[in-house]
Amino acid sequence: DTGVSQDPRHKITKRGQNVTFRCDPISEHNRLYWYRQTLGQGPEFLTYFQNEAQLEKSRLLSDRFSAERPKGSFSTLEIQRTEQGDSAMYLCASSLARQGEKLFFGSGTQLSVL
Amino acid sequence: QQQVKQSPQSLIVQKGGISIINCAYENTAFDYFPWYQQFPGKGPALLIAIRPDVSEKKEGRFTISFNKSAKQFSLHIMDSQPGDSATYFCAASGNTPLVFGKGTRLSVIA
């Protein structure tokens, strides 16, 4: 399977704990995006990378959120001091820079903060 | 502020019927308008997309109609099938990351 891969698929954590998610994009894709989706809503943009560079961050992304893509391949999204409002599906997508808008999504990581 | 407004929230269509979902946008800088399909437990998947230089694009049973002056676009699913039951999202971008509508939950009943 050469699609976008996300790990874990599900994460349950207690409020105040830190969590980290991983995304492996389609291998030849140089752009990688993080979106968040809550029940009954469309995906909301969080941040994106082109290669290693983080090019844009949404105002939705509080200081507790940090994303990295150290070698321009996989990416991690860390949430520190989780809050109940962080409960959501975290979606990763990738694309080719020359087809930037054509996003391929992974199946997401469902986060539940108790 | 919601940049892309989608309607209806939910839709029930008879098998073989036409499903129509509408979207409206405000930002005239948008120049790419895709529709995504999402099944439960899966990420959204690109279905069909259009740019504003054409008013209609058809791929199989799926058609996008685009009205630049009204800043509206719609998805038509012809001969709707139970397997089309899913949530559909319109989206838009203009050299910016995609912004999505809130989604339409489509149920196709036999």
PDB file of C-alpha atoms in Angstrom:
ATOM      1  CA  ASP A   1       0.000   0.000   0.000  1.00  0.00           C
ATOM      2  CA  THR A   2       1.622   3.245  -1.096  1.00  0.00           C
ATOM      3  CA  GLY A   3      -0.985   5.588   0.387  1.00  0.00           C
ATOM      4  CA  VAL A   4      -0.619   8.004   3.302  1.00  0.00           C
ATOM      5  CA  SER A   5      -0.086   6.095   6.524  1.00  0.00           C
ATOM      6  CA  GLN A   6      -0.925   7.381  10.006  1.00  0.00           C
ATOM      7  CA  ASP A   7      -0.094   5.890  13.362  1.00  0.00           C
ATOM      8  CA  PRO A   8      -1.717   5.221  15.736  1.00  0.00           C
ATOM      9  CA  ARG A   9      -5.264   4.902  14.405  1.00  0.00           C
ATOM     10  CA  HIS A  10      -6.723   5.546  17.831  1.00  0.00           C
ATOM     11  CA  LYS A  11      -5.348   7.213  20.951  1.00  0.00           C
ATOM     12  CA  ILE A  12      -7.040   7.592  24.305  1.00  0.00           C
ATOM     13  CA  THR A  13      -5.302   9.802  26.817  1.00  0.00           C
ATOM     14  CA  LYS A  14      -5.998  11.647  30.020  1.00  0.00           C
ATOM     15  CA  ARG A  15      -6.212  15.402  30.167  1.00  0.00           C
ATOM     16  CA  GLY A  16      -2.806  16.954  30.714  1.00  0.00           C
ATOM     17  CA  GLN A  17      -0.838  14.191  29.014  1.00  0.00           C
ATOM     18  CA  ASN A  18       1.293  14.680  25.917  1.00  0.00           C
ATOM     19  CA  VAL A  19       0.579  12.746  22.727  1.00  0.00           C
ATOM     20  CA  THR A  20       2.467  12.331  19.462  1.00  0.00           C
ATOM     21  CA  PHE A  21       1.143  11.173  16.111  1.00  0.00           C
ATOM     22  CA  ARG A  22       3.103  10.073  13.080  1.00  0.00           C
ATOM     23  CA  CYS A  23       2.365  10.461   9.388  1.00  0.00           C
ATOM     24  CA  ASP A  24       4.171   8.782   6.496  1.00  0.00           C
ATOM     25  CA  PRO A  25       3.226  10.485   3.208  1.00  0.00           C
ATOM     26  CA  ILE A  26       3.210   9.018  -0.271  1.00  0.00           C
ATOM     27  CA  SER A  27       6.917   8.586  -0.976  1.00  0.00           C
ATOM     28  CA  GLU A  28       7.354  11.014  -3.870  1.00  0.00           C
ATOM     29  CA  HIS A  29       5.174  13.740  -2.316  1.00  0.00           C
ATOM     30  CA  ASN A  30       7.100  16.731  -1.024  1.00  0.00           C
ATOM     31  CA  ARG A  31       4.169  18.500   0.642  1.00  0.00           C
ATOM     32  CA  LEU A  32       2.627  17.269   3.862  1.00  0.00           C
ATOM     33  CA  TYR A  33      -0.424  18.701   5.603  1.00  0.00           C
ATOM     34  CA  TRP A  34      -2.079  18.279   8.981  1.00  0.00           C
ATOM     35  CA  TYR A  35      -5.808  18.831   9.348  1.00  0.00           C
ATOM     36  CA  ARG A  36      -8.173  18.339  12.277  1.00  0.00           C
ATOM     37  CA  GLN A  37     -11.740  17.096  11.917  1.00  0.00           C
ATOM     38  CA  THR A  38     -14.421  17.048  14.592  1.00  0.00           C
ATOM     39  CA  LEU A  39     -17.713  15.209  14.376  1.00  0.00           C
ATOM     40  CA  GLY A  40     -20.055  16.696  11.807  1.00  0.00           C
ATOM     41  CA  GLN A  41     -17.476  19.163  10.515  1.00  0.00           C
ATOM     42  CA  GLY A  42     -15.144  19.381   7.573  1.00  0.00           C
ATOM     43  CA  PRO A  43     -11.384  19.103   7.966  1.00  0.00           C
ATOM     44  CA  GLU A  44      -9.729  22.265   9.349  1.00  0.00           C
ATOM     45  CA  PHE A  45      -6.231  23.157   8.225  1.00  0.00           C
ATOM     46  CA  LEU A  46      -3.547  23.153  10.911  1.00  0.00           C
ATOM     47  CA  THR A  47      -0.157  23.351   9.196  1.00  0.00           C
ATOM     48  CA  TYR A  48       1.823  22.208   6.174  1.00  0.00           C
ATOM     49  CA  PHE A  49       5.373  21.465   5.113  1.00  0.00           C
ATOM     50  CA  GLN A  50       7.198  21.544   1.850  1.00  0.00           C
ATOM     51  CA  ASN A  51      10.110  19.174   2.325  1.00  0.00           C
ATOM     52  CA  GLU A  52      11.487  20.024   5.802  1.00  0.00           C
ATOM     53  CA  ALA A  53      10.208  23.596   5.868  1.00  0.00           C
ATOM     54  CA  GLN A  54       7.020  24.411   7.752  1.00  0.00           C
ATOM     55  CA  LEU A  55       5.455  26.954   5.411  1.00  0.00           C
ATOM     56  CA  GLU A  56       2.200  27.856   7.101  1.00  0.00           C
ATOM     57  CA  LYS A  57       0.478  27.445  10.456  1.00  0.00           C
ATOM     58  CA  SER A  58      -3.169  28.119  11.159  1.00  0.00           C
ATOM     59  CA  ARG A  59      -4.224  30.419  13.977  1.00  0.00           C
ATOM     60  CA  LEU A  60      -6.056  27.312  15.229  1.00  0.00           C
ATOM     61  CA  LEU A  61      -2.685  25.820  16.113  1.00  0.00           C
ATOM     62  CA  SER A  62      -2.095  26.792  19.734  1.00  0.00           C
ATOM     63  CA  ASP A  63       1.328  26.837  21.361  1.00  0.00           C
ATOM     64  CA  ARG A  64       0.612  23.374  22.719  1.00  0.00           C
ATOM     65  CA  PHE A  65       0.780  21.953  19.215  1.00  0.00           C
ATOM     66  CA  SER A  66       4.028  21.386  17.392  1.00  0.00           C
ATOM     67  CA  ALA A  67       4.734  19.630  14.130  1.00  0.00           C
ATOM     68  CA  GLU A  68       8.003  18.509  12.617  1.00  0.00           C
ATOM     69  CA  ARG A  69       9.192  16.958   9.416  1.00  0.00           C
ATOM     70  CA  PRO A  70      12.894  16.564  10.125  1.00  0.00           C
ATOM     71  CA  LYS A  71      14.107  14.863   6.965  1.00  0.00           C
ATOM     72  CA  GLY A  72      11.379  15.871   4.602  1.00  0.00           C
ATOM     73  CA  SER A  73       9.790  12.443   4.758  1.00  0.00           C
ATOM     74  CA  PHE A  74       7.584  11.452   7.713  1.00  0.00           C
ATOM     75  CA  SER A  75       6.073  14.024  10.068  1.00  0.00           C
ATOM     76  CA  THR A  76       5.062  14.080  13.710  1.00  0.00           C
ATOM     77  CA  LEU A  77       2.380  16.151  15.397  1.00  0.00           C
ATOM     78  CA  GLU A  78       2.723  16.576  19.152  1.00  0.00           C
ATOM     79  CA  ILE A  79       0.080  17.947  21.471  1.00  0.00           C
ATOM     80  CA  GLN A  80       1.283  18.926  24.926  1.00  0.00           C
ATOM     81  CA  ARG A  81      -0.927  19.143  28.008  1.00  0.00           C
ATOM     82  CA  THR A  82      -3.941  17.782  26.154  1.00  0.00           C
ATOM     83  CA  GLU A  83      -7.388  19.244  26.823  1.00  0.00           C
ATOM     84  CA  GLN A  84     -10.805  17.707  26.230  1.00  0.00           C
ATOM     85  CA  GLY A  85     -11.306  20.135  23.362  1.00  0.00           C
ATOM     86  CA  ASP A  86      -8.411  18.490  21.540  1.00  0.00           C
ATOM     87  CA  SER A  87     -10.528  15.379  20.992  1.00  0.00           C
ATOM     88  CA  ALA A  88     -10.820  15.044  17.224  1.00  0.00           C
ATOM     89  CA  MET A  89      -9.639  13.120  14.186  1.00  0.00           C
ATOM     90  CA  TYR A  90      -6.192  14.298  13.130  1.00  0.00           C
ATOM     91  CA  LEU A  91      -5.744  13.855   9.408  1.00  0.00           C
ATOM     92  CA  CYS A  92      -2.528  13.907   7.455  1.00  0.00           C
ATOM     93  CA  ALA A  93      -2.416  14.523   3.720  1.00  0.00           C
ATOM     94  CA  SER A  94       0.321  14.768   1.134  1.00  0.00           C
ATOM     95  CA  SER A  95       0.700  16.164  -2.354  1.00  0.00           C
ATOM     96  CA  LEU A  96       3.203  17.012  -5.022  1.00  0.00           C
ATOM     97  CA  ALA A  97       4.230  20.666  -4.938  1.00  0.00           C
ATOM     98  CA  ARG A  98       3.335  21.107  -8.612  1.00  0.00           C
ATOM     99  CA  GLN A  99      -0.144  19.719  -7.857  1.00  0.00           C
ATOM    100  CA  GLY A 100      -0.343  21.334  -4.464  1.00  0.00           C
ATOM    101  CA  GLU A 101      -4.095  21.330  -4.135  1.00  0.00           C
ATOM    102  CA  LYS A 102      -4.542  17.655  -4.991  1.00  0.00           C
ATOM    103  CA  LEU A 103      -4.397  16.203  -1.511  1.00  0.00           C
ATOM    104  CA  PHE A 104      -4.269  12.537  -0.642  1.00  0.00           C
ATOM    105  CA  PHE A 105      -5.444  11.871   2.900  1.00  0.00           C
ATOM    106  CA  GLY A 106      -4.585   9.149   5.354  1.00  0.00           C
ATOM    107  CA  SER A 107      -7.222   7.452   7.499  1.00  0.00           C
ATOM    108  CA  GLY A 108      -6.429   9.685  10.452  1.00  0.00           C
ATOM    109  CA  THR A 109      -5.681   9.314  14.145  1.00  0.00           C
ATOM    110  CA  GLN A 110      -8.749   9.502  16.371  1.00  0.00           C
ATOM    111  CA  LEU A 111      -7.800  11.224  19.636  1.00  0.00           C
ATOM    112  CA  SER A 112     -10.003  10.989  22.719  1.00  0.00           C
ATOM    113  CA  VAL A 113      -9.014  13.067  25.733  1.00  0.00           C
ATOM    114  CA  LEU A 114     -10.713  11.942  28.941  1.00  0.00           C
TER     115      LEU A 114
ATOM    116  CA  GLN B   1     -15.757  32.902   9.385  1.00  0.00           C
ATOM    117  CA  GLN B   2     -16.701  30.016   7.180  1.00  0.00           C
ATOM    118  CA  GLN B   3     -15.131  30.460   3.771  1.00  0.00           C
ATOM    119  CA  VAL B   4     -17.097  27.727   2.036  1.00  0.00           C
ATOM    120  CA  LYS B   5     -20.776  27.187   2.832  1.00  0.00           C
ATOM    121  CA  GLN B   6     -22.247  23.822   1.939  1.00  0.00           C
ATOM    122  CA  SER B   7     -25.844  22.646   1.792  1.00  0.00           C
ATOM    123  CA  PRO B   8     -27.792  20.588   2.585  1.00  0.00           C
ATOM    124  CA  GLN B   9     -26.403  19.054   5.774  1.00  0.00           C
ATOM    125  CA  SER B  10     -28.005  15.746   4.922  1.00  0.00           C
ATOM    126  CA  LEU B  11     -29.696  14.237   1.902  1.00  0.00           C
ATOM    127  CA  ILE B  12     -31.722  11.102   1.284  1.00  0.00           C
ATOM    128  CA  VAL B  13     -32.083   9.958  -2.312  1.00  0.00           C
ATOM    129  CA  GLN B  14     -33.735   6.956  -3.887  1.00  0.00           C
ATOM    130  CA  LYS B  15     -31.521   4.504  -5.734  1.00  0.00           C
ATOM    131  CA  GLY B  16     -31.253   5.652  -9.339  1.00  0.00           C
ATOM    132  CA  GLY B  17     -32.052   9.255  -8.475  1.00  0.00           C
ATOM    133  CA  ILE B  18     -29.935  12.396  -8.758  1.00  0.00           C
ATOM    134  CA  SER B  19     -28.108  13.725  -5.703  1.00  0.00           C
ATOM    135  CA  ILE B  20     -27.321  17.444  -5.724  1.00  0.00           C
ATOM    136  CA  ILE B  21     -25.065  19.186  -3.196  1.00  0.00           C
ATOM    137  CA  ASN B  22     -24.339  22.898  -3.291  1.00  0.00           C
ATOM    138  CA  CYS B  23     -21.493  25.120  -2.171  1.00  0.00           C
ATOM    139  CA  ALA B  24     -20.959  28.858  -2.074  1.00  0.00           C
ATOM    140  CA  TYR B  25     -17.758  30.785  -1.506  1.00  0.00           C
ATOM    141  CA  GLU B  26     -16.780  34.401  -0.918  1.00  0.00           C
ATOM    142  CA  ASN B  27     -13.071  34.603  -1.670  1.00  0.00           C
ATOM    143  CA  THR B  28     -12.603  35.530  -5.325  1.00  0.00           C
ATOM    144  CA  ALA B  29      -8.965  34.442  -5.092  1.00  0.00           C
ATOM    145  CA  PHE B  30     -10.072  30.813  -4.982  1.00  0.00           C
ATOM    146  CA  ASP B  31      -9.228  29.050  -8.244  1.00  0.00           C
ATOM    147  CA  TYR B  32      -9.549  25.366  -7.466  1.00  0.00           C
ATOM    148  CA  PHE B  33     -12.751  23.666  -6.333  1.00  0.00           C
ATOM    149  CA  PRO B  34     -12.656  19.960  -5.464  1.00  0.00           C
ATOM    150  CA  TRP B  35     -15.193  17.599  -3.995  1.00  0.00           C
ATOM    151  CA  TYR B  36     -14.110  14.947  -1.535  1.00  0.00           C
ATOM    152  CA  GLN B  37     -15.913  11.774  -0.472  1.00  0.00           C
ATOM    153  CA  GLN B  38     -15.473  10.331   3.005  1.00  0.00           C
ATOM    154  CA  PHE B  39     -16.598   6.968   4.341  1.00  0.00           C
ATOM    155  CA  PRO B  40     -16.766   6.291   8.111  1.00  0.00           C
ATOM    156  CA  GLY B  41     -13.353   5.619   9.604  1.00  0.00           C
ATOM    157  CA  LYS B  42     -11.527   6.793   6.477  1.00  0.00           C
ATOM    158  CA  GLY B  43      -9.916  10.007   5.355  1.00  0.00           C
ATOM    159  CA  PRO B  44     -11.493  12.114   2.606  1.00  0.00           C
ATOM    160  CA  ALA B  45     -10.751  11.001  -0.959  1.00  0.00           C
ATOM    161  CA  LEU B  46     -10.696  13.316  -3.968  1.00  0.00           C
ATOM    162  CA  LEU B  47     -13.688  12.688  -6.200  1.00  0.00           C
ATOM    163  CA  ILE B  48     -13.628  15.405  -8.850  1.00  0.00           C
ATOM    164  CA  ALA B  49     -12.350  18.972  -9.152  1.00  0.00           C
ATOM    165  CA  ILE B  50     -12.864  22.033 -11.350  1.00  0.00           C
ATOM    166  CA  ARG B  51     -11.125  25.311 -12.103  1.00  0.00           C
ATOM    167  CA  PRO B  52     -13.067  28.498 -12.889  1.00  0.00           C
ATOM    168  CA  ASP B  53     -12.181  28.531 -16.601  1.00  0.00           C
ATOM    169  CA  VAL B  54     -14.895  25.936 -17.274  1.00  0.00           C
ATOM    170  CA  SER B  55     -18.531  25.829 -16.181  1.00  0.00           C
ATOM    171  CA  GLU B  56     -18.934  22.072 -16.000  1.00  0.00           C
ATOM    172  CA  LYS B  57     -16.827  18.973 -15.592  1.00  0.00           C
ATOM    173  CA  LYS B  58     -18.063  15.406 -15.820  1.00  0.00           C
ATOM    174  CA  GLU B  59     -16.393  12.188 -14.703  1.00  0.00           C
ATOM    175  CA  GLY B  60     -18.594   9.130 -14.974  1.00  0.00           C
ATOM    176  CA  ARG B  61     -21.699   9.655 -12.844  1.00  0.00           C
ATOM    177  CA  PHE B  62     -20.227  12.725 -11.119  1.00  0.00           C
ATOM    178  CA  THR B  63     -20.579  16.264 -12.494  1.00  0.00           C
ATOM    179  CA  ILE B  64     -19.464  19.604 -11.096  1.00  0.00           C
ATOM    180  CA  SER B  65     -21.357  22.688 -12.220  1.00  0.00           C
ATOM    181  CA  PHE B  66     -19.594  25.995 -11.610  1.00  0.00           C
ATOM    182  CA  ASN B  67     -21.109  29.495 -11.642  1.00  0.00           C
ATOM    183  CA  LYS B  68     -18.327  32.043 -11.300  1.00  0.00           C
ATOM    184  CA  SER B  69     -20.564  35.123 -11.188  1.00  0.00           C
ATOM    185  CA  ALA B  70     -22.692  33.648  -8.403  1.00  0.00           C
ATOM    186  CA  LYS B  71     -19.623  32.183  -6.650  1.00  0.00           C
ATOM    187  CA  GLN B  72     -21.348  28.836  -6.396  1.00  0.00           C
ATOM    188  CA  PHE B  73     -20.584  25.296  -7.444  1.00  0.00           C
ATOM    189  CA  SER B  74     -22.442  22.054  -7.095  1.00  0.00           C
ATOM    190  CA  LEU B  75     -21.937  18.319  -7.279  1.00  0.00           C
ATOM    191  CA  HIS B  76     -24.440  16.167  -9.155  1.00  0.00           C
ATOM    192  CA  ILE B  77     -24.403  12.396  -8.711  1.00  0.00           C
ATOM    193  CA  MET B  78     -26.415  10.714 -11.431  1.00  0.00           C
ATOM    194  CA  ASP B  79     -27.983   7.269 -11.002  1.00  0.00           C
ATOM    195  CA  SER B  80     -27.166   7.360  -7.279  1.00  0.00           C
ATOM    196  CA  GLN B  81     -26.296   3.973  -5.769  1.00  0.00           C
ATOM    197  CA  PRO B  82     -26.280   2.686  -2.170  1.00  0.00           C
ATOM    198  CA  GLY B  83     -22.479   2.540  -2.405  1.00  0.00           C
ATOM    199  CA  ASP B  84     -22.489   6.329  -2.846  1.00  0.00           C
ATOM    200  CA  SER B  85     -23.761   6.695   0.730  1.00  0.00           C
ATOM    201  CA  ALA B  86     -21.032   8.749   2.380  1.00  0.00           C
ATOM    202  CA  THR B  87     -20.224  12.275   3.508  1.00  0.00           C
ATOM    203  CA  TYR B  88     -19.297  14.716   0.752  1.00  0.00           C
ATOM    204  CA  PHE B  89     -17.216  17.837   1.258  1.00  0.00           C
ATOM    205  CA  CYS B  90     -16.722  20.736  -1.076  1.00  0.00           C
ATOM    206  CA  ALA B  91     -13.469  22.634  -0.760  1.00  0.00           C
ATOM    207  CA  ALA B  92     -11.646  25.574  -2.281  1.00  0.00           C
ATOM    208  CA  SER B  93      -8.156  26.978  -2.514  1.00  0.00           C
ATOM    209  CA  GLY B  94      -6.210  29.731  -4.216  1.00  0.00           C
ATOM    210  CA  ASN B  95      -2.498  29.176  -3.634  1.00  0.00           C
ATOM    211  CA  THR B  96      -3.498  28.397  -0.079  1.00  0.00           C
ATOM    212  CA  PRO B  97      -4.273  25.174   1.755  1.00  0.00           C
ATOM    213  CA  LEU B  98      -7.704  23.775   1.024  1.00  0.00           C
ATOM    214  CA  VAL B  99     -10.633  25.057   3.075  1.00  0.00           C
ATOM    215  CA  PHE B 100     -13.528  22.659   3.431  1.00  0.00           C
ATOM    216  CA  GLY B 101     -17.261  22.971   3.807  1.00  0.00           C
ATOM    217  CA  LYS B 102     -19.031  21.301   6.731  1.00  0.00           C
ATOM    218  CA  GLY B 103     -20.110  18.314   4.710  1.00  0.00           C
ATOM    219  CA  THR B 104     -23.278  16.667   3.413  1.00  0.00           C
ATOM    220  CA  ARG B 105     -24.257  13.237   4.626  1.00  0.00           C
ATOM    221  CA  LEU B 106     -25.782  11.382   1.675  1.00  0.00           C
ATOM    222  CA  SER B 107     -27.917   8.285   2.146  1.00  0.00           C
ATOM    223  CA  VAL B 108     -29.026   6.410  -0.960  1.00  0.00           C
ATOM    224  CA  ILE B 109     -31.895   4.072  -0.191  1.00  0.00           C
ATOM    225  CA  ALA B 110     -33.124   1.171  -2.316  1.00  0.00           C
TER     226      ALA B 110
END
